[in-house]
Tab-separated table of C-alpha atoms in Angstrom:
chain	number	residue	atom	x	y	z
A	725	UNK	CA	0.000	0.000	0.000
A	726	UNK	CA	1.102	3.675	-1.104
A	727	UNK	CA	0.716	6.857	0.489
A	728	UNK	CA	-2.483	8.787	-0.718
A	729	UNK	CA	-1.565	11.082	-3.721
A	730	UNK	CA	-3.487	13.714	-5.954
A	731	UNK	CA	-5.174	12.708	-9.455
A	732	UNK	CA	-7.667	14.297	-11.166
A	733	UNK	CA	-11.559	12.975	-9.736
A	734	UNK	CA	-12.582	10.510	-12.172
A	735	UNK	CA	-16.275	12.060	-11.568
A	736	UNK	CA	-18.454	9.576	-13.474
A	737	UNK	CA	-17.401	6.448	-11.243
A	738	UNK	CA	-18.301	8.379	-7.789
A	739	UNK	CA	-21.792	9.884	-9.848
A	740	UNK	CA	-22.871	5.994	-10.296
A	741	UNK	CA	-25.487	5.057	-7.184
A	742	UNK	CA	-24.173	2.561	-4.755
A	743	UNK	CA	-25.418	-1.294	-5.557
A	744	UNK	CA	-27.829	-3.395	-4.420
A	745	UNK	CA	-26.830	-5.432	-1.728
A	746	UNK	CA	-24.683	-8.700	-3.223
A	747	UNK	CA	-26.271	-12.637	-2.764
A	748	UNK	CA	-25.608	-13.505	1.183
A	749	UNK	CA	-23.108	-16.308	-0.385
A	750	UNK	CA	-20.916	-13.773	-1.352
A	751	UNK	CA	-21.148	-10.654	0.243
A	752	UNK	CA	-19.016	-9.552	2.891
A	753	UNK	CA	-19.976	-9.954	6.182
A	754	UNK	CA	-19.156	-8.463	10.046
A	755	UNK	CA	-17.295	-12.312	10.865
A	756	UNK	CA	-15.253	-11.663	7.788
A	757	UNK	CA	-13.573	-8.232	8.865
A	758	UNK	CA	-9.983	-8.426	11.234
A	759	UNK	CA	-10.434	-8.104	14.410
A	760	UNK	CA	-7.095	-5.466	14.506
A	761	UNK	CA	-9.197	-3.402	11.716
A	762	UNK	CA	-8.864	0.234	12.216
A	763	UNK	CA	-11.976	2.208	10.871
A	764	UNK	CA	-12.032	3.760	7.352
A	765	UNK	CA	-11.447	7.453	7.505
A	766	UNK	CA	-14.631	7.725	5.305
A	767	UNK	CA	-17.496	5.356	4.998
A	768	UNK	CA	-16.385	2.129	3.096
A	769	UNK	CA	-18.765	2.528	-0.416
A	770	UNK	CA	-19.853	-0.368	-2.004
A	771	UNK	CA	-18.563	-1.551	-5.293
A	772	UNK	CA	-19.715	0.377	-8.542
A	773	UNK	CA	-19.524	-0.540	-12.286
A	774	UNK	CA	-16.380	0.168	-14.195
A	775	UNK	CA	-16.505	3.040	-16.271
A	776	UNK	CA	-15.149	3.915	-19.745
A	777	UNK	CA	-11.619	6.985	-19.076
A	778	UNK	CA	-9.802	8.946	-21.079
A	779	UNK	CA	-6.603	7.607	-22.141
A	780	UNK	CA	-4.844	10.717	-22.470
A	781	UNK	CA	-2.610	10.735	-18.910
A	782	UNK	CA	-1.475	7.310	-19.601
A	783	UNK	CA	1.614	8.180	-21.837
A	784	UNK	CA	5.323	6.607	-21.218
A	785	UNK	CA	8.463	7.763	-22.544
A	786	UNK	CA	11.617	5.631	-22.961
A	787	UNK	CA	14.272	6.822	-20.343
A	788	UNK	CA	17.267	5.691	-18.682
A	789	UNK	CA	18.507	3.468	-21.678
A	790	UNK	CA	21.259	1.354	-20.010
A	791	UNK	CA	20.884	-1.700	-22.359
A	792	UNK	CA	24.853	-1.579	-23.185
A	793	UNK	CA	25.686	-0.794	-19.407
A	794	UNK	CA	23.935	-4.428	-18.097
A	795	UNK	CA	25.366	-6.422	-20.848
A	796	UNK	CA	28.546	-5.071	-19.504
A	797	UNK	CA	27.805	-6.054	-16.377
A	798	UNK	CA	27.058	-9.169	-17.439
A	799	UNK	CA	30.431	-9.878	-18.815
A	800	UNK	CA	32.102	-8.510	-15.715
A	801	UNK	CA	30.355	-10.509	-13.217
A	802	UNK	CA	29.646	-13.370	-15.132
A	803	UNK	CA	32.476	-13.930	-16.580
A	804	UNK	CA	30.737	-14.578	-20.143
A	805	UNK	CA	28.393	-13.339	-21.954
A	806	UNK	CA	26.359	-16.610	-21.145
A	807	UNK	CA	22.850	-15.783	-20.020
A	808	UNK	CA	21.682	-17.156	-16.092
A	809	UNK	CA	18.606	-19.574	-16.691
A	810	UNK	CA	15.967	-19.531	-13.946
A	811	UNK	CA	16.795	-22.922	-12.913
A	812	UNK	CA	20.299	-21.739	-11.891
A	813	UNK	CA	18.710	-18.904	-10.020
A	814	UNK	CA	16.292	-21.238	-8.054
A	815	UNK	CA	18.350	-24.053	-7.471
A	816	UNK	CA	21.342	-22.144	-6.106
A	817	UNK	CA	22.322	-23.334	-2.345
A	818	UNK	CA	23.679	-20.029	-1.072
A	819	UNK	CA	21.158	-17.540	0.095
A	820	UNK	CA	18.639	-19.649	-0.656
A	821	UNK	CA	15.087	-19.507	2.008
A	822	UNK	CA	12.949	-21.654	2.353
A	823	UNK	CA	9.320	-20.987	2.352
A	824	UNK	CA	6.253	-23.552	4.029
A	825	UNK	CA	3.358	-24.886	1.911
A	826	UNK	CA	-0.156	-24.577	3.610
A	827	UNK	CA	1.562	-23.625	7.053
A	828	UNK	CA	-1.846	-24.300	9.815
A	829	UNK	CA	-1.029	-21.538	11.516
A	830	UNK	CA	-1.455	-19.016	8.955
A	831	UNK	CA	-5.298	-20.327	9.368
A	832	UNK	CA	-5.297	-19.955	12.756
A	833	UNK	CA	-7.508	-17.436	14.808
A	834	UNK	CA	-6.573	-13.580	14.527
A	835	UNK	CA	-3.863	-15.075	11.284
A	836	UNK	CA	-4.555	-13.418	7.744
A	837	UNK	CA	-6.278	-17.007	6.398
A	838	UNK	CA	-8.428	-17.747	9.223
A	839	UNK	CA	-11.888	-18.592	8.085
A	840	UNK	CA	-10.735	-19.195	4.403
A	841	UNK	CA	-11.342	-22.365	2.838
A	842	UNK	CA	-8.373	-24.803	3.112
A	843	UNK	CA	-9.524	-27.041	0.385
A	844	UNK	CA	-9.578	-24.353	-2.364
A	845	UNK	CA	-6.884	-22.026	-0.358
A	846	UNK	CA	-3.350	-22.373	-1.597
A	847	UNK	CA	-0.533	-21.006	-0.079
A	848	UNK	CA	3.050	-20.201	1.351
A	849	UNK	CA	4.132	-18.862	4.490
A	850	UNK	CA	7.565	-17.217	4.624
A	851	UNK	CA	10.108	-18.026	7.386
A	852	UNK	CA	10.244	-15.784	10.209
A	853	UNK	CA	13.430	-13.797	8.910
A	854	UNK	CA	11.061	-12.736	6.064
A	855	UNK	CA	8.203	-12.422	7.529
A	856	UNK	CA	8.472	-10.608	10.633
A	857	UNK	CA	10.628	-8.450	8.912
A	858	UNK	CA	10.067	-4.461	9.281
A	859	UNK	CA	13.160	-3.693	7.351
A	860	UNK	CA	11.686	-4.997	3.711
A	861	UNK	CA	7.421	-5.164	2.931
A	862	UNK	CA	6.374	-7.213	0.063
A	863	UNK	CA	4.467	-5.606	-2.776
A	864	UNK	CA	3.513	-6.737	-6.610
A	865	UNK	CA	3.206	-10.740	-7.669
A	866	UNK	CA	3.424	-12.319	-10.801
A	867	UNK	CA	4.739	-15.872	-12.407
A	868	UNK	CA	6.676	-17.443	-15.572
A	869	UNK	CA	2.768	-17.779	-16.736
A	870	UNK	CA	2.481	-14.482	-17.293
A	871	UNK	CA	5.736	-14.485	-18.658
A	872	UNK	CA	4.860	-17.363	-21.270
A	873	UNK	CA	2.525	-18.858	-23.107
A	874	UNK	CA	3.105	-22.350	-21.925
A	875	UNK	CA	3.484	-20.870	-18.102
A	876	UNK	CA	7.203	-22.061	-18.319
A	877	UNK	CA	10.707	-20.199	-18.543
A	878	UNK	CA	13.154	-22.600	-19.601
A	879	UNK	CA	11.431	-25.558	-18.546
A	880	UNK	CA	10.543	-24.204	-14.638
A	881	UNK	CA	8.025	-22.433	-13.077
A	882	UNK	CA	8.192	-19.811	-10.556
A	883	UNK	CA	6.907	-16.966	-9.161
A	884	UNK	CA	8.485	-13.553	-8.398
A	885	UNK	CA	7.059	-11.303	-6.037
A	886	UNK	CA	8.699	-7.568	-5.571
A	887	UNK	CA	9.606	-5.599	-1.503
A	888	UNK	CA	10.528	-2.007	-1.251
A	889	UNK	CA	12.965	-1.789	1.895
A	890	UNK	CA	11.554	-0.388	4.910
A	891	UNK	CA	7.947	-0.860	6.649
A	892	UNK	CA	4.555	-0.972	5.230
A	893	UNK	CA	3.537	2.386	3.999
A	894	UNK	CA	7.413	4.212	3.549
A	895	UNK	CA	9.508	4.267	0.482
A	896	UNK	CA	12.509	2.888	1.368
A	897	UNK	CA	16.572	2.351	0.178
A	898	UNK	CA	16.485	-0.011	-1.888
A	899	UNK	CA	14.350	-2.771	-4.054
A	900	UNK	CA	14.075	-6.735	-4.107
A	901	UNK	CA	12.609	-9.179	-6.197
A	902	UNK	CA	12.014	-13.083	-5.165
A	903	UNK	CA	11.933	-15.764	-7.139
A	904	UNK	CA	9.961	-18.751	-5.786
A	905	UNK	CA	9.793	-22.592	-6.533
A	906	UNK	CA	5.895	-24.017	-6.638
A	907	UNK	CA	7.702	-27.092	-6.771
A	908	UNK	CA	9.512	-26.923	-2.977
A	909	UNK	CA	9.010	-23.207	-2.075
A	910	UNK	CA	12.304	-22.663	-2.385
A	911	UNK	CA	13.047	-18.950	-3.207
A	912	UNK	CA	15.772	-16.618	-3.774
A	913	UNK	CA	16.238	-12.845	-3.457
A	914	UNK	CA	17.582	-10.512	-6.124
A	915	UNK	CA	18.673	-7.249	-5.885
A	916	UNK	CA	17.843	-4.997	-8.502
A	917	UNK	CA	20.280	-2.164	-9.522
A	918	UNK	CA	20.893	1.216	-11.646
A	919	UNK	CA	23.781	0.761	-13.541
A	920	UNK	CA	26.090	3.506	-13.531
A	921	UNK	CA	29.933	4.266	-13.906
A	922	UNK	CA	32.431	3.661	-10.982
A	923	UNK	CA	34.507	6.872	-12.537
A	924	UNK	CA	37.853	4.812	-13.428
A	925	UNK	CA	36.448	3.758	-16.361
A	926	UNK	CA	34.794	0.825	-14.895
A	927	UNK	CA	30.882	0.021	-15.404
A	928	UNK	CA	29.491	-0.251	-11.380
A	929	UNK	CA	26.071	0.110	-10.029
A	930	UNK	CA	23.923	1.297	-7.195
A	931	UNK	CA	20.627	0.737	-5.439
A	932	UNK	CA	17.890	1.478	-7.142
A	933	UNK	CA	14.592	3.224	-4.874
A	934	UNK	CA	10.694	2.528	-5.977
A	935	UNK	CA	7.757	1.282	-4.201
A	936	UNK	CA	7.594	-1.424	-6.336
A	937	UNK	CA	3.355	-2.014	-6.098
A	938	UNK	CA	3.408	-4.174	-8.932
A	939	UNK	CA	5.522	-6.075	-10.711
A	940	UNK	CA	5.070	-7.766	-14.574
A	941	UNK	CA	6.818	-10.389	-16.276
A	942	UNK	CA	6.235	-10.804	-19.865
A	943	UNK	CA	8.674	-12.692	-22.325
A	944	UNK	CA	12.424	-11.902	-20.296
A	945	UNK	CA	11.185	-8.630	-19.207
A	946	UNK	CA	10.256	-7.790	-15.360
A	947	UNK	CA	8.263	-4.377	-15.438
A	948	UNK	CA	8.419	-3.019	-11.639
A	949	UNK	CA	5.954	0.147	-10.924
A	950	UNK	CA	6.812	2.813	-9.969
A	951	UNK	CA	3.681	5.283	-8.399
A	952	UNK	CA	4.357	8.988	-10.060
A	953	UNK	CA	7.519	7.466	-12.700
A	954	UNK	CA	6.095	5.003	-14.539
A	955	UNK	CA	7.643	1.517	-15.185
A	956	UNK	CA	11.107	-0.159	-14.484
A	957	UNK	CA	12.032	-2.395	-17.070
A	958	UNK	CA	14.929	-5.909	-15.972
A	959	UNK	CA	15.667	-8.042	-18.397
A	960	UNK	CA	16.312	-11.623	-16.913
A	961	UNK	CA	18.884	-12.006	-19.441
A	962	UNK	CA	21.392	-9.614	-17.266
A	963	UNK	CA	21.159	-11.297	-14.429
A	964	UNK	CA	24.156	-10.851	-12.472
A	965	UNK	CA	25.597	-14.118	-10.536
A	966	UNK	CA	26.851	-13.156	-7.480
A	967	UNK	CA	27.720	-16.697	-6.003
A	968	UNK	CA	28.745	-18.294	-8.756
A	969	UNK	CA	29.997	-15.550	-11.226
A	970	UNK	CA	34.246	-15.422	-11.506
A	971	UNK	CA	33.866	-11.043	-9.647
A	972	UNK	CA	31.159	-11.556	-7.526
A	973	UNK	CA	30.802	-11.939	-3.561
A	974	UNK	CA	28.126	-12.601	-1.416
A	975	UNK	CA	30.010	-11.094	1.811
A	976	UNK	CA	29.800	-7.266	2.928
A	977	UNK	CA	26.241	-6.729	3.706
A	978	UNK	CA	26.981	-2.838	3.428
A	979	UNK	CA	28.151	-2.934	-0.250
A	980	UNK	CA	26.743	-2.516	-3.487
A	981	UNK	CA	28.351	-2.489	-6.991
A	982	UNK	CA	32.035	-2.449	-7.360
A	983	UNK	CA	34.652	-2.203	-4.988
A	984	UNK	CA	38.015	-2.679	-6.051
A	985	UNK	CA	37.778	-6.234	-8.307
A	986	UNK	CA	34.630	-7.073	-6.735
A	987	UNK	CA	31.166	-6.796	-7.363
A	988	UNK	CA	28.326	-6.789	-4.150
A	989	UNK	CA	24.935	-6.529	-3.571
A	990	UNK	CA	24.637	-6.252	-0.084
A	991	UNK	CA	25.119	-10.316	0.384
A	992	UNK	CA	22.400	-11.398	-2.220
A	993	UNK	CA	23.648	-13.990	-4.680
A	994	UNK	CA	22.305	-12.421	-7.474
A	995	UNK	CA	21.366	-8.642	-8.602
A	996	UNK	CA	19.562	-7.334	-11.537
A	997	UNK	CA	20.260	-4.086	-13.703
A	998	UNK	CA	17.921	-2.145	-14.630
A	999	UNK	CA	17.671	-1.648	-18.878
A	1000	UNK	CA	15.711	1.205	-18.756
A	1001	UNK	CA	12.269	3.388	-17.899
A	1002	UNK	CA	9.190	3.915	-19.172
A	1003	UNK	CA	9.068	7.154	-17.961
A	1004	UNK	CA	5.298	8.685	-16.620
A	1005	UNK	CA	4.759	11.360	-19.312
A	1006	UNK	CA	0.885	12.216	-18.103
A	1007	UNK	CA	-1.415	12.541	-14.910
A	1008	UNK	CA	-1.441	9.075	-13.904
A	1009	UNK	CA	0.091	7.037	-11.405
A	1010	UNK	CA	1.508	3.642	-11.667
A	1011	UNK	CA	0.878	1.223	-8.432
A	1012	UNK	CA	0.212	-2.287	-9.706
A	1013	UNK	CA	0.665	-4.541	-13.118
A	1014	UNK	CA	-0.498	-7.943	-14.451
A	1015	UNK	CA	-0.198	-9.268	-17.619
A	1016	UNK	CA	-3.229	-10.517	-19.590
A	1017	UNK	CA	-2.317	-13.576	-22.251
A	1018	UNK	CA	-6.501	-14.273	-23.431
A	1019	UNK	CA	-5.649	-12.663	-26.901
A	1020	UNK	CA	-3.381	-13.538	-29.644
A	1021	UNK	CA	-1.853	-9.698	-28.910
A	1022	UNK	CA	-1.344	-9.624	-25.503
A	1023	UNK	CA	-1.855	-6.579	-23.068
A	1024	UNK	CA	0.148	-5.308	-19.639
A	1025	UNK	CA	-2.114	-3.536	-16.989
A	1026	UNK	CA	-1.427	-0.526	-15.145
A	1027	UNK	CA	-3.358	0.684	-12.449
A	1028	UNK	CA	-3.595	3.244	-9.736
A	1029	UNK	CA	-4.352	2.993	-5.744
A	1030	UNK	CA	-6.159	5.956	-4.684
A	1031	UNK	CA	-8.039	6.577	-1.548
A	1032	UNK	CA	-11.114	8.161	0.443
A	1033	UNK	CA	-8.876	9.488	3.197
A	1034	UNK	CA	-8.995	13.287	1.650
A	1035	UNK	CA	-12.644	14.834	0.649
A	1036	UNK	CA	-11.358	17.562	-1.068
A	1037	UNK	CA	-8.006	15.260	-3.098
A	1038	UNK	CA	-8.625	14.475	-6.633
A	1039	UNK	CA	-7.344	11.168	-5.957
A	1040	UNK	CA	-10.578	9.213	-5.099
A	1041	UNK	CA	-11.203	6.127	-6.692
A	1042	UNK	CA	-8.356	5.504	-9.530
A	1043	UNK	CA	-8.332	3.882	-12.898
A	1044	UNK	CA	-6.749	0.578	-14.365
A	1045	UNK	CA	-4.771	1.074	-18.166
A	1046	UNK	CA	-4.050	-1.345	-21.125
A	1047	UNK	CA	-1.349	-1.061	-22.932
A	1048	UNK	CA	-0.160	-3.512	-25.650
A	1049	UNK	CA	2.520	-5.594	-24.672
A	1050	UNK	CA	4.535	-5.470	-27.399
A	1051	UNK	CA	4.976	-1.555	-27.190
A	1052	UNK	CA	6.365	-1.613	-24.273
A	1053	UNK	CA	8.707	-4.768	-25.109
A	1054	UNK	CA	9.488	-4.714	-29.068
A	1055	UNK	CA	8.591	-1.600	-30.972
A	1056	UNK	CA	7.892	-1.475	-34.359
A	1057	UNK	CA	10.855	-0.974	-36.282
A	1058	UNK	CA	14.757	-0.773	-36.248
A	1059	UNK	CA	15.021	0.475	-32.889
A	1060	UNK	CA	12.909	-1.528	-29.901
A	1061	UNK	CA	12.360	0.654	-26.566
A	1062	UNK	CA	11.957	3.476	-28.000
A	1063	UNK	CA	9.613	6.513	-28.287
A	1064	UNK	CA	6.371	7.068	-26.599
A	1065	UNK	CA	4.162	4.600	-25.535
A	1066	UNK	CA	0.359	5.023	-24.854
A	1067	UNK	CA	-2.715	3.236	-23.120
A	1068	UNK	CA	-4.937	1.229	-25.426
A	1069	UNK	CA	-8.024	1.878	-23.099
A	1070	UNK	CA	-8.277	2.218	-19.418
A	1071	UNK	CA	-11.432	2.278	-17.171
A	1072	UNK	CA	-12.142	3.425	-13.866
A	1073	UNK	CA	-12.058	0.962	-11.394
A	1074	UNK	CA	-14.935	-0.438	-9.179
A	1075	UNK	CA	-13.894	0.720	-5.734
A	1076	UNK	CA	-10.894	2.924	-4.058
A	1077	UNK	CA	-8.102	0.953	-2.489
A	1078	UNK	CA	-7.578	-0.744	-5.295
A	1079	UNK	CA	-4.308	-2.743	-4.551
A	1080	UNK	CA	-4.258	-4.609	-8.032
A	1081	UNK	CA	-6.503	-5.958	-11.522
A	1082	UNK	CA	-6.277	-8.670	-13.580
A	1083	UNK	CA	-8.189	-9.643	-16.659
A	1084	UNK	CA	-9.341	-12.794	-18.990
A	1085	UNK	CA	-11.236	-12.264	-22.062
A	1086	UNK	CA	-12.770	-8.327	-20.952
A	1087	UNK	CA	-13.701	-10.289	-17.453
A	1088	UNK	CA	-12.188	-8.068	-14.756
A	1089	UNK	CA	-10.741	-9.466	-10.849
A	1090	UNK	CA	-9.495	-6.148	-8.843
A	1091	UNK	CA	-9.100	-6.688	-5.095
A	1092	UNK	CA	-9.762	-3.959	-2.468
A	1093	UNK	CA	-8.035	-3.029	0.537
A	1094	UNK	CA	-6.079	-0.578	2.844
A	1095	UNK	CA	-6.733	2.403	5.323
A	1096	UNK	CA	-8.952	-0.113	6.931
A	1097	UNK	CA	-11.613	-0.500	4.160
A	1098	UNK	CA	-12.511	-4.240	3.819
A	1099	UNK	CA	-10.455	-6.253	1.600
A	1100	UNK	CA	-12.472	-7.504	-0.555
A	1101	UNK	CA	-12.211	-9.819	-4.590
A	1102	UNK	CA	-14.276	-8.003	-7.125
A	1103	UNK	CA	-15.181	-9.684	-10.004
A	1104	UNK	CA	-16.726	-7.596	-13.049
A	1105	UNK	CA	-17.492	-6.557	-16.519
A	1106	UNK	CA	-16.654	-2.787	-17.784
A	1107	UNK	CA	-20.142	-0.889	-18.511
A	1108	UNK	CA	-21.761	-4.318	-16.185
A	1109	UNK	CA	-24.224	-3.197	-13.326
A	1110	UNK	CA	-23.537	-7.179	-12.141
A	1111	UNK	CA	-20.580	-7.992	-10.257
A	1112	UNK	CA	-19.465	-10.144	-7.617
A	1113	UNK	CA	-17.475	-9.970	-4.532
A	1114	UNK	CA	-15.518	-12.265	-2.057
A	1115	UNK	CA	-13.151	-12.045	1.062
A	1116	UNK	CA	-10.311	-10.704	0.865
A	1117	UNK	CA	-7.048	-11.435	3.604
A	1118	UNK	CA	-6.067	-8.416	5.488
A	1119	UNK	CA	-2.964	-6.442	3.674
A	1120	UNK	CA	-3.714	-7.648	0.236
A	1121	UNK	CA	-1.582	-6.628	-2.964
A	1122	UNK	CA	-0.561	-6.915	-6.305
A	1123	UNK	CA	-2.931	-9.721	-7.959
A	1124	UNK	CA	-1.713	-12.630	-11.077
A	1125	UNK	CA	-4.022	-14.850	-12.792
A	1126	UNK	CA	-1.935	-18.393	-12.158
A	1127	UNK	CA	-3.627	-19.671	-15.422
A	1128	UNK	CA	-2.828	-23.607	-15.095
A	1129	UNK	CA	-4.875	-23.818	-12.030
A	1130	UNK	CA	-6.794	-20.676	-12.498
A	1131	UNK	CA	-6.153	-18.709	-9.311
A	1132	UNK	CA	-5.561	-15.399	-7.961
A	1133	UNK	CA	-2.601	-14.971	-6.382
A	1134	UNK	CA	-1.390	-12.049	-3.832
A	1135	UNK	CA	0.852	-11.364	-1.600
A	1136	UNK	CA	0.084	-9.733	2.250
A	1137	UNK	CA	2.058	-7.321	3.093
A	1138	UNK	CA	1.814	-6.797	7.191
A	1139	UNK	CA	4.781	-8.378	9.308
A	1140	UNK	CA	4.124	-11.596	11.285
A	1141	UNK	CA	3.638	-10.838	14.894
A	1142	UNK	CA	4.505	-13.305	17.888
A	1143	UNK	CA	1.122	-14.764	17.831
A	1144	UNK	CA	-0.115	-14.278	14.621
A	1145	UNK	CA	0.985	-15.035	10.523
A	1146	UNK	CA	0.293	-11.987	8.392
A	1147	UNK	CA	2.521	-11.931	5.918
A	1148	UNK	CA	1.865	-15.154	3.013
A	1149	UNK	CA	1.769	-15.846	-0.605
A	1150	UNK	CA	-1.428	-16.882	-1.357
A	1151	UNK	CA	-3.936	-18.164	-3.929
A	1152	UNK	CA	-8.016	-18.621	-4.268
A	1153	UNK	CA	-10.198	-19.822	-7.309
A	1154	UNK	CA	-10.790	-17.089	-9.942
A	1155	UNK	CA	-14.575	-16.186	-9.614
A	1156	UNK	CA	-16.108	-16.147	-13.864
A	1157	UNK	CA	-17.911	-12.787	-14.672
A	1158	UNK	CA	-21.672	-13.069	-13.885
């Protein structure tokens, strides 16, 4: 979740009359809400149809091109130019954690599953390093299905979820992707870095800062949001081994780039440059992404988390944008990454506190939460009246369709307390539009 932020008041959404109330099987009731709630600033509205918006804010420039810079720092880490494949990354010993599958006691009493169904429930809890942690809070989700067709990258699946270093709610020093195994829940960290010159002639880097509310992966690119810049783009094929690479070292916790023959990143095995920004060009903001794969063209979505918190803001409700997938990858002609970039279509979005939005065949699944509205699913048709909702855990994020099994999967982003599991990977049946 992201600080509240002004945007112009998409006036047609908040215009719409509130809904009838929802079938009892699926509407959201008093035993559902956490017990730690703290009340909404404003009254919590219910749910309204998705509007038709104006495309014209959502407009990205390409910026930062250090394409050159990370295949140099490929060769200089690596010691090739050989690409890392995902299975290296996953099945590398050092710095690997380890995370549990279906832990009970994330469904325990005052825990962010309890009352969920454990049948149709999947998920992962973190170990307590991870998940108790104040110093790193995980944000976006997404998975080598959104990434391919067949829902493999080189023959493994994974998913890859994204922190921002410090506590829920702050900005932080610094930005993290994992990279988890479905298979043993198995995961590994990555740094991800700005590549930049060490002045001696020698290509370093340095931390790079965003939020990171959503994360992307389509084809070898990883696009990272970034609320008021746009998106981060990582290509997977500069992935920088650390632990097994002839420069690198895991040690010095307190280092990053290059330091005398050396390359850190603050003890993570691997790091990731960055290849370059699409840079915000409009009024829009940038606080989650998914990928949608229903069409022979696919699409990346970009959405935006506004609140209630501020009567007078212009940031009230927030909208969700398309954007062809191969703009933002492969542009047409000599010269890919390139030029401006802009939204096919974008629609408002069916409630404030909208942490993230997926979509399959124009059939819509936003979640809800934050500021302590409920978390709720939404699932919904642009221009539909009909819509339906279901529970949503307490700190919910960034959402991916996991197509093989069809779930939604999210990521919580509260810290585990003594008592109580907050902080989990997890996945529930994708609801069909009604």
């Amino acid at each position: 979740m992201r600080l509240p932020a002004l945007r112009r008041l998409p006036g047609a959404v908040l215009a719409l009359a509130v809904l009838a109330p929802l079938a009892a099987g699926a509407a959201f009731t008093a035993a559902d809400a956490p017990a730690a709630a703290a009340p909404a600033v404003q009254p919590d509205p219910a749910p309204v149809p998705m509007t038709t918006a104006g495309t014209g804010d959502f407009r990205l420039r390409w910026r930062n091109d250090d394409r050159r810079e990370a295949a140099a720092l490929r060769r200089a880490v690596n010691g090739s130019d050989d690409r890392v494949r995902l299975g290296t990354l996953l099945d590398t010993q050092q710095g690997r954690r380890q995370a549990r599958h279906k832990c009970t006691q994330a469904t325990r009493s005052g825990s962010v599953l309890h009352g969920f169904n454990r049948t149709s429930t999947d998920w992962w809890c973190l170990p307590r390093s991870n998940a108790a942690s104040t110093d790193w809070t995980p944000q976006g989700i997404s998975s080598t299905e959104d990434s391919r067709q067949q829902g493999t990258v080189n023959g493994r699946k994974a998913f890859v979820f994204s922190w921002h270093s410090g506590g829920v709610g702050k900005s932080g020093l610094g930005t993290r992707l994992s990279f988890l195994d479905p298979r043993n829940g198995r995961y590994m960290h990555v740094l991800l870095v700005e590549p930049r010159p060490d002045g001696n002639g020698r290509m370093s880097y340095t931390n790079l800062t965003t939020h990171a509310g959503g994360v992307a992966w389509y084809l070898n690119y990883l696009f990272v949001a970034d609320t008021r810049g746009g998106l981060h783009v990582f290509d997977m094929h500069y992935l920088l081994d650390l632990a097994n690479g002839s420069a690198g070292s895991t040690q010095e916790t307190n280092r990053v780039g290059l330091y005398g023959d050396t390359y850190y990143a603050r003890g993570y095995s691997f790091a990731l440059p960055r290849i370059g920004t699409w840079a915000n060009q409009g009024d829009a903001l940038y606080d989650f992404a998914s990928v949608d794969r229903s069409s022979p063209d696919p699409e990346i979505l970009t959405g935006e988390w506004c609140n209630l918190s501020r009567p007078n803001a212009s940031c009230r409700v927030g909208r969700v944008a398309r954007w062809r997938a191969s703009d933002l990858t492969d542009f047409v002609g000599t010269n890919p990454f390139s030029g401006t970039a802009r939204a096919r279509s974008a629609y408002h979005l069916p409630t404030p506190y909208t942490q993230g939005a997926v979509s399959w065949n124009g059939c819509y699944n936003t979640d809800k939460g934050g500021a302590g509205s409920r978390p709720l699913l939404i699932t919904t048709r642009p221009g539909r009246t009909a819509l339906r909702t279901q529970r949503g855990a307490l700190g919910l994020q960034d959402l991916t369709l996991y197509r093989s099994t069809n779930r939604l999967w999210t990521v919580t982003e509260h810290p585990d307390t003594d008592n109580r599991v907050r902080r989990v990977l997890y996945g529930v049946p994708r609801r069909s539009c009604p």
